[in-house]
XYZ file of C-alpha atoms in Angstrom:
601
model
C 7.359 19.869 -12.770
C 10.888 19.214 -12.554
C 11.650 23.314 -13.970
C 9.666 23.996 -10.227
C 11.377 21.760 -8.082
C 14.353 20.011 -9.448
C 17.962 20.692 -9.739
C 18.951 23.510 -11.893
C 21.583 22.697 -14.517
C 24.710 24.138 -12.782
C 23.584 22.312 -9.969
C 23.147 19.142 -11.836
C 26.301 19.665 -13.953
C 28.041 20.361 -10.463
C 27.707 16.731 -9.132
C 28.017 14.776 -12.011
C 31.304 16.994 -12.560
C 32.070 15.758 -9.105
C 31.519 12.081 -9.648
C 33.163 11.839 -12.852
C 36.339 13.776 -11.076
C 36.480 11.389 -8.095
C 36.294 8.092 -10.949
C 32.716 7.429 -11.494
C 32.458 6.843 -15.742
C 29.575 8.865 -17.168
C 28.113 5.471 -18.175
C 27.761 4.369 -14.773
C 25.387 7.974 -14.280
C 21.708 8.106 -15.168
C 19.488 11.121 -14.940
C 16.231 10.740 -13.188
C 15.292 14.532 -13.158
C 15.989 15.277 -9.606
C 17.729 12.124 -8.438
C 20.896 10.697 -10.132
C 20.848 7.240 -10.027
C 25.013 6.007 -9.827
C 26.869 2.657 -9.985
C 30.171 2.112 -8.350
C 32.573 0.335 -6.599
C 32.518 0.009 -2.889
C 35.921 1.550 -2.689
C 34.522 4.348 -5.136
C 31.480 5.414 -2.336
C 34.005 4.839 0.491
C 35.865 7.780 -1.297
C 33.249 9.432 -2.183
C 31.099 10.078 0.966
C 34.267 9.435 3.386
C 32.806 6.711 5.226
C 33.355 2.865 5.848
C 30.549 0.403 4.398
C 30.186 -2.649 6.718
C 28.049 -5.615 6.112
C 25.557 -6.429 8.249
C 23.281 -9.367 9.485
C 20.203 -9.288 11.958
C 20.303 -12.076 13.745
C 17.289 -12.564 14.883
C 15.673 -12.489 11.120
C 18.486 -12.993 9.058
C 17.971 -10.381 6.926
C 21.584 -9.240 5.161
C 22.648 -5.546 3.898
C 25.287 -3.338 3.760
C 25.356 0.092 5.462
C 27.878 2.641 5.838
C 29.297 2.882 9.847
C 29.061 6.323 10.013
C 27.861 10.064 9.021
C 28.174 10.674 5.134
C 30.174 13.806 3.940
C 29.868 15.997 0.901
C 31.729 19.030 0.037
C 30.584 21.834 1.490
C 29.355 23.879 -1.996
C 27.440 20.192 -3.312
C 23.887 21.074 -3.908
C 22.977 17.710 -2.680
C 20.457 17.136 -0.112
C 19.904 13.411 0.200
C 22.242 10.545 -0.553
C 20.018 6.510 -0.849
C 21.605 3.023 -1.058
C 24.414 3.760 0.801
C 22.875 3.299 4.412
C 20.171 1.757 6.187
C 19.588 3.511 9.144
C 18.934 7.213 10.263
C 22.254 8.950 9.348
C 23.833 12.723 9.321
C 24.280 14.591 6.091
C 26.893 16.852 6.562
C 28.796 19.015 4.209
C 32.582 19.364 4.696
C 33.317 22.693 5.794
C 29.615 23.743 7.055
C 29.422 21.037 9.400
C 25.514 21.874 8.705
C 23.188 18.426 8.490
C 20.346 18.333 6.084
C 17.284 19.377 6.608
C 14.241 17.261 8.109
C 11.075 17.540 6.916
C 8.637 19.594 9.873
C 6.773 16.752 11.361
C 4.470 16.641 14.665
C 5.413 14.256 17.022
C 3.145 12.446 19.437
C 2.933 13.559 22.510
C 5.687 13.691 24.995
C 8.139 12.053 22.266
C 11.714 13.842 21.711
C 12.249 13.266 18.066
C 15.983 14.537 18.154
C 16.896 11.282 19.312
C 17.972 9.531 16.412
C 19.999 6.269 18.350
C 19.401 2.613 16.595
C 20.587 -0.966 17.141
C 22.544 -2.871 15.151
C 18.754 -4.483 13.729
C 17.533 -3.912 10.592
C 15.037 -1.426 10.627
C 12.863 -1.848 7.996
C 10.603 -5.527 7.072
C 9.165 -5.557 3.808
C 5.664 -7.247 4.468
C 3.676 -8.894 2.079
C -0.019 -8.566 2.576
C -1.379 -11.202 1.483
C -3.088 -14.431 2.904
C -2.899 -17.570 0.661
C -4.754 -20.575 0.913
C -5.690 -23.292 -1.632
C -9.173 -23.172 -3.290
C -11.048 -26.399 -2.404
C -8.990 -27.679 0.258
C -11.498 -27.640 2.707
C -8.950 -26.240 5.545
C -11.859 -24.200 6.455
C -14.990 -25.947 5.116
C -16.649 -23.452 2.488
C -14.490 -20.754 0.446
C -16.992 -17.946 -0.494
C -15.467 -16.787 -3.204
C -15.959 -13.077 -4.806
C -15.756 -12.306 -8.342
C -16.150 -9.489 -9.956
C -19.613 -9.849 -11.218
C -20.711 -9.559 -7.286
C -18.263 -6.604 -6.615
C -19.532 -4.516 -10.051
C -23.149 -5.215 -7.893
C -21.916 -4.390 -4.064
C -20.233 -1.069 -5.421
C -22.594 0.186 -8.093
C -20.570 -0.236 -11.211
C -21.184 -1.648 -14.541
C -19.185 -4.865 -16.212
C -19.456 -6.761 -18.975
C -17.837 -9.795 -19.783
C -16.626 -8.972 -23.578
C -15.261 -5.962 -24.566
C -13.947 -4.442 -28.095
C -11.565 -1.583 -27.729
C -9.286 -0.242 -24.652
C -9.960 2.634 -22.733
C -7.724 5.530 -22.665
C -6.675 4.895 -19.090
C -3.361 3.541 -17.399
C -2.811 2.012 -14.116
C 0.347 0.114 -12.796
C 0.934 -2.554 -9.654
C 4.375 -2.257 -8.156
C 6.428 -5.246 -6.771
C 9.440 -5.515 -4.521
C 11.815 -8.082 -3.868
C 11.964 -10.422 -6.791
C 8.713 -11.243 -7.366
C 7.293 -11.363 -11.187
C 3.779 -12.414 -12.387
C 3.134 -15.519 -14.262
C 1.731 -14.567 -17.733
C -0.063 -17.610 -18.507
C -1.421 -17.329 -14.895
C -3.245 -13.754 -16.006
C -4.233 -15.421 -18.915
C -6.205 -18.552 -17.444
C -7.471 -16.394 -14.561
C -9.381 -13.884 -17.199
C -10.723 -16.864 -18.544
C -12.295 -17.931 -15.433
C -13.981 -15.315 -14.178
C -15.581 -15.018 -17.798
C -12.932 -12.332 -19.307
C -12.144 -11.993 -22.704
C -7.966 -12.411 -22.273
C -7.403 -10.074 -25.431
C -6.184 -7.172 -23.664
C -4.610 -9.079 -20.381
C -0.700 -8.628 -21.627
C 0.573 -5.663 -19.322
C 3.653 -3.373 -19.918
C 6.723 -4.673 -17.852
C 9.334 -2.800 -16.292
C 11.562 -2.895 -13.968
C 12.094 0.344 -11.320
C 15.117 1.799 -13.805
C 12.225 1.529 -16.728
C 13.923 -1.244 -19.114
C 12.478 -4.255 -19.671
C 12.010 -6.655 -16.851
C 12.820 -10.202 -17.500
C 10.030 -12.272 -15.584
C 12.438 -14.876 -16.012
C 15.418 -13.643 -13.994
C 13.295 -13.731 -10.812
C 10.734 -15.598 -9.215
C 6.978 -16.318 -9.523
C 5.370 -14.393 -6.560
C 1.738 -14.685 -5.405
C 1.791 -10.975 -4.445
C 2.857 -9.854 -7.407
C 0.282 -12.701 -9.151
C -2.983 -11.508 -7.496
C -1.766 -7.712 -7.987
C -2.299 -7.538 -11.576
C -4.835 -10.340 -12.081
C -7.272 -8.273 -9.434
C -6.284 -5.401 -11.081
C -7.689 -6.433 -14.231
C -11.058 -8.074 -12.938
C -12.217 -4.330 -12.655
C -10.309 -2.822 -15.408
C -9.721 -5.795 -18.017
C -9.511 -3.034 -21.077
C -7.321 -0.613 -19.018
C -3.721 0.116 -20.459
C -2.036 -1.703 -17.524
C 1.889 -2.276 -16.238
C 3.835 -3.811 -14.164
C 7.007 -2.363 -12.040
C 9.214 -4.996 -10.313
C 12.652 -4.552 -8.792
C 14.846 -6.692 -7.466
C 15.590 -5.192 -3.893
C 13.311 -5.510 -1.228
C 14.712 -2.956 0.696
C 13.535 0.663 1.414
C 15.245 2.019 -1.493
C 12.915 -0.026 -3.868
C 9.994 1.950 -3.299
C 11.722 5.319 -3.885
C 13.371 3.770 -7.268
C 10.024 2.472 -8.577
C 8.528 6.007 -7.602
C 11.157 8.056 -9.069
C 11.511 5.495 -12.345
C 7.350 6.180 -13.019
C 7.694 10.301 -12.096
C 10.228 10.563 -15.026
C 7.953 8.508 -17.870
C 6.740 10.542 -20.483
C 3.676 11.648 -19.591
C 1.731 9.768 -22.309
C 3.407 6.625 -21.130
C 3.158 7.434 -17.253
C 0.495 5.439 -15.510
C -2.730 7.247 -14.099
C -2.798 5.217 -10.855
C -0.362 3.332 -8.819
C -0.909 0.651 -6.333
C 1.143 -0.220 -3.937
C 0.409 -3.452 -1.893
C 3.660 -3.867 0.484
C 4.634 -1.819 3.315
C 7.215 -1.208 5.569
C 6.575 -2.303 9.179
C 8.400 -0.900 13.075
C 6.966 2.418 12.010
C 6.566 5.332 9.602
C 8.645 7.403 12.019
C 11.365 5.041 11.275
C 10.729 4.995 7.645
C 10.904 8.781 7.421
C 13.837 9.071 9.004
C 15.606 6.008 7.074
C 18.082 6.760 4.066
C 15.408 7.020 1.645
C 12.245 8.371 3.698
C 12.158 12.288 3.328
C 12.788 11.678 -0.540
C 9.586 9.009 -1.444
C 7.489 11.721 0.397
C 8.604 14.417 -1.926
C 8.305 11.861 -4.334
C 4.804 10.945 -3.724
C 3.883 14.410 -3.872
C 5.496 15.204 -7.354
C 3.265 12.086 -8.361
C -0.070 13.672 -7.455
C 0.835 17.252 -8.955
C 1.483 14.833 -12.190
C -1.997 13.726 -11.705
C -0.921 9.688 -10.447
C -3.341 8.548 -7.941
C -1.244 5.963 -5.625
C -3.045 3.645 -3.621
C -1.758 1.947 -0.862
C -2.931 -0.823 1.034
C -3.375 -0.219 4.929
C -1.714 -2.835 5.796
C -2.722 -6.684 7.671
C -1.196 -6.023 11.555
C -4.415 -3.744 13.121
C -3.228 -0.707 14.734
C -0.365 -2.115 16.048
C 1.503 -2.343 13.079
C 4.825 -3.985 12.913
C 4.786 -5.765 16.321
C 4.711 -9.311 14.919
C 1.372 -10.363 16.859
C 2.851 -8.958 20.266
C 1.617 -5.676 21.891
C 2.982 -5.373 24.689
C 7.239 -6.380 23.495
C 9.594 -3.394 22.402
C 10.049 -2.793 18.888
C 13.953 -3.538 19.196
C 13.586 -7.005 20.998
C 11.326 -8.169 17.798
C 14.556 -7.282 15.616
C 13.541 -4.248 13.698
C 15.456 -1.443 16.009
C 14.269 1.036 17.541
C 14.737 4.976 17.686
C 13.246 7.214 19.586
C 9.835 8.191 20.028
C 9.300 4.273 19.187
C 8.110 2.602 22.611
C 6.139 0.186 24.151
C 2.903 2.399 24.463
C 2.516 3.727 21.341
C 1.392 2.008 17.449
C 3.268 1.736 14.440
C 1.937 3.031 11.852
C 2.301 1.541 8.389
C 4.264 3.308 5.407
C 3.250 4.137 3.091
C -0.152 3.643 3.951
C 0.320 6.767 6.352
C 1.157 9.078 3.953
C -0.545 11.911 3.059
C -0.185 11.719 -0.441
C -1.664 8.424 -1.155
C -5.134 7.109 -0.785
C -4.908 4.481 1.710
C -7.445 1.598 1.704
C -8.355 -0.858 4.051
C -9.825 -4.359 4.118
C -13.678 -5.245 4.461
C -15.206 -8.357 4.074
C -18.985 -9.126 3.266
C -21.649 -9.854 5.872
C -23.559 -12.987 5.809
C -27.460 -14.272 6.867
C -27.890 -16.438 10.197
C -29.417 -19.618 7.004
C -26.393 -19.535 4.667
C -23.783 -22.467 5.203
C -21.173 -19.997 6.898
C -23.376 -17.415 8.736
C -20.501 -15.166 7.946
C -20.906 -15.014 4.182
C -24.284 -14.966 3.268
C -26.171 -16.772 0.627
C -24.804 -18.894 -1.755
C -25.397 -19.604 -5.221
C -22.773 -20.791 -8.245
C -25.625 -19.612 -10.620
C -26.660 -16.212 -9.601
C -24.510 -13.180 -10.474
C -20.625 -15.180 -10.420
C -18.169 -15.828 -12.917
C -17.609 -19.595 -14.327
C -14.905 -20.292 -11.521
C -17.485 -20.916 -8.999
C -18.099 -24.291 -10.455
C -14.259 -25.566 -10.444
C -14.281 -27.462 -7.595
C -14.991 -31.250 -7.647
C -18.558 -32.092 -5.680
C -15.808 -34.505 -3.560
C -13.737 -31.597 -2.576
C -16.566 -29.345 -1.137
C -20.175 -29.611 0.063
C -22.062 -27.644 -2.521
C -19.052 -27.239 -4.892
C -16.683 -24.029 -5.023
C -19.183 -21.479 -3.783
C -19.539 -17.846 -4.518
C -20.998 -15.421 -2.675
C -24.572 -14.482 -4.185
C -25.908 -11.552 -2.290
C -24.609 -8.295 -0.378
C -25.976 -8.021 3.165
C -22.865 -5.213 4.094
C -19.830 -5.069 5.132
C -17.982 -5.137 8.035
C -13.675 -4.483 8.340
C -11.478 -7.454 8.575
C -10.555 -8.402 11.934
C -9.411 -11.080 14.055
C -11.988 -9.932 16.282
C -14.755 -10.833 14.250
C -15.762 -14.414 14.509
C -15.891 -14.967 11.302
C -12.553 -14.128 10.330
C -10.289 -17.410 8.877
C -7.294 -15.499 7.566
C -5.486 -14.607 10.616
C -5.751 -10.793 9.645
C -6.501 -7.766 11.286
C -7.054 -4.569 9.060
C -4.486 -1.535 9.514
C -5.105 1.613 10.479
C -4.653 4.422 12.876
C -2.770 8.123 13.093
C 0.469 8.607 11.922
C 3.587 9.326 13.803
C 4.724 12.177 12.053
C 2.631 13.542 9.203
C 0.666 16.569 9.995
C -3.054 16.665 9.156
C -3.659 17.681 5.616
C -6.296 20.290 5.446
C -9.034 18.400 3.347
C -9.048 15.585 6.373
C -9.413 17.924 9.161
C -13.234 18.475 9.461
C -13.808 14.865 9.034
C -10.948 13.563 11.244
C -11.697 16.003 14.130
C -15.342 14.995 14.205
C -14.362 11.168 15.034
C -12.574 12.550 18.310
C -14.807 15.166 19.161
C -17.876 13.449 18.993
C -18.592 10.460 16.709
C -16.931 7.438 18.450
C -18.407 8.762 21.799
C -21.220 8.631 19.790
C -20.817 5.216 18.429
C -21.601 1.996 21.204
C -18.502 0.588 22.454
C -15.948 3.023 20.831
C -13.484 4.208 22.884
C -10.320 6.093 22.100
C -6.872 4.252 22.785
C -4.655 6.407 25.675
C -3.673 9.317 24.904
C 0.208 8.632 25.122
C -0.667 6.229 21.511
C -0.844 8.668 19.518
C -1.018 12.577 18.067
C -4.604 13.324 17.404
C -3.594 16.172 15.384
C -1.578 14.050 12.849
C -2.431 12.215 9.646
C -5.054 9.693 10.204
C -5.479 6.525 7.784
C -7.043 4.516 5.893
C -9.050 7.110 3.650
C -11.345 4.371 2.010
C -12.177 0.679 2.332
C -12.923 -2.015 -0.129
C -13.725 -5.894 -0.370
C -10.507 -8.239 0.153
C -11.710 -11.148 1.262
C -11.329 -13.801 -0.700
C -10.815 -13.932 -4.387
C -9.855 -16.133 -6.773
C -6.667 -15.846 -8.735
C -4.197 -18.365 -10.740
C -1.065 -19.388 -9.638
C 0.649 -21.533 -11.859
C -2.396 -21.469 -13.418
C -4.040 -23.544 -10.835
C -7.406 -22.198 -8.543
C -6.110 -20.079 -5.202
C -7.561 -18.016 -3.085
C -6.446 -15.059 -1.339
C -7.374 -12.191 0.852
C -5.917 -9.585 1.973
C -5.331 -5.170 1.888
C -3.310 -6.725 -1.062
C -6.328 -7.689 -2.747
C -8.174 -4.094 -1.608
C -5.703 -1.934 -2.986
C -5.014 -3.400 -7.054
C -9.195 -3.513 -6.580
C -9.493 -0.132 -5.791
C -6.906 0.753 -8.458
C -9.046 -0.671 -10.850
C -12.017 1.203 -9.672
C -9.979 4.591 -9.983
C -8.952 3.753 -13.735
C -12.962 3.344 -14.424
C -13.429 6.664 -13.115
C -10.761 8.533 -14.693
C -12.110 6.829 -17.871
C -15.173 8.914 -17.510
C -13.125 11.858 -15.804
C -10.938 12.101 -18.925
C -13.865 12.119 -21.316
C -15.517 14.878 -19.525
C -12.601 16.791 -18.190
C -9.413 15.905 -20.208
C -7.573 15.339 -16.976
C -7.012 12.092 -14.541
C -8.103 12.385 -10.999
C -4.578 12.462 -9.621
C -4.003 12.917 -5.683
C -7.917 11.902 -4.849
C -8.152 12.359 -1.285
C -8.925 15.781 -1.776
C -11.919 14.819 -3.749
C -13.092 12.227 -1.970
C -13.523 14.057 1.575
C -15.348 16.657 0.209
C -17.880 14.357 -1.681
C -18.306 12.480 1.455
C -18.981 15.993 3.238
C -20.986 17.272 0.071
C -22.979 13.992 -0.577
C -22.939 10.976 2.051
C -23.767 8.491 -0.417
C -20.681 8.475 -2.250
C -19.342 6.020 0.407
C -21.187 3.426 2.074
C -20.254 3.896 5.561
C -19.034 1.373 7.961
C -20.220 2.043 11.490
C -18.623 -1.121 13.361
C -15.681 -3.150 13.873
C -12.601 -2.441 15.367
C -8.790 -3.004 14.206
C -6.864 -4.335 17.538
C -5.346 -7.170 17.480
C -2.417 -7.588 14.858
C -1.792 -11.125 12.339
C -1.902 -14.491 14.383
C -2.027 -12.851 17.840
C -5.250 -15.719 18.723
C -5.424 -14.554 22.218
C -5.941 -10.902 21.109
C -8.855 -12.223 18.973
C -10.315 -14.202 21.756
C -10.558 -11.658 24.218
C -12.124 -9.066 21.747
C -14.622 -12.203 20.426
C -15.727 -12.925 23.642
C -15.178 -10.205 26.397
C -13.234 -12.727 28.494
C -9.459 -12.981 29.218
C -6.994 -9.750 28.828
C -4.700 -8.254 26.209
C -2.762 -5.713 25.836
C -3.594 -4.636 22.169
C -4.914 -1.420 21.744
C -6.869 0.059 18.571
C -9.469 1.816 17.317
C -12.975 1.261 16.393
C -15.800 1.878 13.947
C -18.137 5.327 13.940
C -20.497 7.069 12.231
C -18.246 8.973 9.418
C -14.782 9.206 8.906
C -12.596 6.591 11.375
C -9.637 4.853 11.168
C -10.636 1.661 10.863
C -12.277 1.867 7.404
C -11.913 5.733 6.589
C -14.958 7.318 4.718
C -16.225 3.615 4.113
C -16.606 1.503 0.676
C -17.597 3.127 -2.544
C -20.545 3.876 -4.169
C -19.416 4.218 -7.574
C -22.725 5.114 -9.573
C -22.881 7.893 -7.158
C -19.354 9.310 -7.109
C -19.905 9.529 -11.113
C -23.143 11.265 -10.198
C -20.618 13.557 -8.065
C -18.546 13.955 -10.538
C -20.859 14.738 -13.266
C -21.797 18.012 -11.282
C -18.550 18.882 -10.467
């Protein structure tokens, strides 16, 4: 891949003859294939790229970074197209002598937006989001936790599982975390254990995003990073499974952890990535950030290497990064603004919106009008769960720590729905700037056309939201309501797209199982696949017809109005239709019948 579409070696040899000429020790230089990855001095880049670094502090979040002041030059003959860690915002490239900036990717814009305008504030840009929901098991904060195992999910989805297994499958699959978060090892451990797992093959790979070691001690225990690879492994326990942490939670992270997995071996290069953080105030901003152009071409090189990356759609609705508010400015929440970013328009998630991952959003289960929580259905600790249903003292609970029993459908996480308790709102919508690829088109252009006119109570958003002709997400949907997981190895619960996506990674390691077997090859960049199954065979994905994704985390009055057709708010979003929409994508899968697919194919 690289002999396609990386450097040559004079051009390679040219800038690290460069660096080492202007002081940079050949130590300090590692090779990454197309990207050179380069410690220095601050003095060192200030020479280097002729600018001044400044420090900075939002002070309205507090976050803390340092970004250059000003455009970043090169020599005019440096075959050097893109330059990370040095700034933070939007920024000119320009080569000394040319006076010629860099390239930008050809994007569509929505309509009426002028995306030459490139102006910021002094606010960081970018807010690392963690999309998960935490609550204790047993608490009773909100009366019964219906806990889902994987038992019920290997029923709702069509899949087989057993709780003992004797050999490891020949597939790979990784969970990514940002900003100093590690997994507890004892916590994967007890949580196999619960849910009836043999814990034999639960000791992951660890990295870090320059692929040495990662030492779990060095940083903290996260619960993101916790119920990552523990629900990764409750649907592929025998699965040859890693971990990538790094200890920056800014943009650049994602683009290091990318570009550290692209340049693995290929035997030791993971078959599926999931990614369960994303980067809020836009993907328009995120493109256009220091690091944005390069994780797209990134992402890209990791589907032609035959990586499927998953990311989660994100917990903020349609709306994005707007912090529960719909109707303020990006740039008074603190997270800058540059133009096309307004008030009347969403903000997409990254990289959820990207069209080379497969971006899945959050469902929860359906329930009967006689169970103890009509949202949730029937419950039994006995029928079809894993031995943490019983954990909870009788004194704690009701009827115990309940799981759910039976599958009566699904429906997408909202606060709109009245049975929601986390506070979240599923994302989803059309991105900013990514054109439509060509294996969403059919699908995507029915949904405006004619399905949600079709469909009771859908209605598009105004026009001025969004670019109809752009990259719409999620692509799938999967459970994420509540699980259980260990954390410092005692019972929690969370929920979450962050729970959706490792889940779905797991599901996508089963299948290349089988798709290696038969075909010698991993699935890679499935989206492809996947819309023309749906188009080929319906019941690959069990579509979900209702629900809506307005109202973004904690906005209560949002939820209200939506719940009960009374009051005002001036959310926006999209809702449920027959087919493809982007509010749960093609739906949730049927796995017995995309191997059926598959089989024929």
């Amino acid at each position: 891949l690289m002999a396609q579409v990386g450097p040559t070696a004079e051009e390679k040899a040219a800038v690290v003859g460069w660096l080492k000429a202007n002081g940079v020790e050949a130590s300090a230089i590692a090779d990454h294939g197309d990207l050179l990855n380069v410690v220095s001095s601050v003095g060192q880049v200030e020479s280097l790229f002729g600018t001044t670094l400044h420090y900075h502090v939002n002070t309205l979040t507090g976050q803390k970074g340092t970004v250059s002041a000003g455009d970043v030059t090169l020599p005019a003959d440096l075959p050097v197209n893109h330059i990370h860690g040095v700034y933070s915002y939007p920024h000119q490239l320009m080569h000394v002598g040319t006076q010629r900036a860099s390239a930008q990717p050809q994007v569509a814009p929505a309509p009426g937006h002028d995306m030459q305008t490139q102006s910021v504030s002094s606010h960081a840009m970018h807010t690392m989001q963690l999309t998960a929901e935490v609550n204790r098991a047993c608490s009773g904060s909100f009366g019964y936790y219906p806990l889902v195992g994987p038992q019920f999910l290997a029923t709702a989805y069509n899949f087989s599982l057993r709780n003992t297994y004797t050999t490891r499958s020949n597939t790979s699959a990784l969970v990514t975390a940002f900003g100093t978060q590690a997994f507890y090892q004892p916590d994967l451990t007890h949580q196999q254990g619960n849910i009836g797992f043999s814990a034999s093959f639960a000791k992951p790979t660890v990295y870090n995003a320059a692929g040495n070691n990662y030492q779990l001690g060095s940083v903290g225990i996260g619960v993101e990073a916790d119920l990552d690879i523990q629900a990764l492994y409750q649907i592929a326990p025998t699965s040859n499974n890693s971990f990538y942490g790094t200890n920056s939670a800014g943009s650049q992270s994602l683009l290091q952890t990318l570009t550290a997995i692209a340049a693995l071996p290929g035997k030791y290069r993971p078959q599926v990535v999931s990614i369960s953080y994303g980067f809020g105030a836009s993907d328009y901003n995120y493109l256009y950030s220091s690091d944005g152009a390069a994780t797209e071409s990134k992402l890209q090189q990791l589907g032609t290497l035959g990586v499927t990356v998953i990311a989660s759609a994100g917990d903020d609705g349609a709306n994005g990064g707007y912090n529960g508010q719909c109707s303020a400015a990006p740039n008074s929440l603190g997270y800058g603004t540059i133009s096309p970013i307004a008030t009347t328009t969403f903000l997409p998630t990254y990289p959820a919106a990207s069209r080379y991952v497969l971006s899945v959003a959050e469902t929860d289960f359906l329930g009967s009008a006689t169970s103890p929580n009509a949202a949730f259905g029937a419950f039994s600790p006995s029928v079809n769960t894993p031995p943490e249903c019983d954990n909870c003292p009788s004194d704690q609970s009701p009827n115990g720590f309940l799981c759910q029993a039976t599958n009566l459908g699904e429906e997408v996480v909202s606060i709109g729905n009245r049975n929601n308790i986390t506070g979240q709102t599923s994302g989803g919508g059309i991105s900013s700037v990514f054109p439509l690829s060509s294996w969403q088109k059919t699908a995507q252009a029915a949904y405006f056309a004619t399905k949600c006119a079709a469909s009771s109570g859908c209605v598009l958003p105004p026009a001025g939201y969004y670019n109809a002709s752009n990259r719409g997400y999620p692509d799938v949907a999967l459970f994420g309501g509540q699980i259980g997981i260990s954390y410092y190895e005692q019972e929690t619960v969370v929920g979450g797209t962050s729970v959706s996506a490792p889940l779905f990674a797991g599901l996508i390691a089963r299948l290349n199982e089988v798709n290696l077997a038969r075909k010698g090859a991993s699935l890679g960049l499935v989206a492809p696949l996947f819309y023309a199954m749906a188009a080929a065979q319906p019941n690959t994905f069990h579509d979900i017809t209702t629900g809506e994704n307005t109202c973004p985390q904690g906005n209560g009055n949002c939820g209200n109005v939506i719940q009960t057709g009374h009051g005002t708010t001036t959310c926006k979003g999209w809702r449920g239709a027959q087919g493809w929409d982007p509010v749960t994508g093609l739906g949730s899968p049927n796995v017995g019948q995309i191997l059926t697919y598959l089989s024929k194919h």
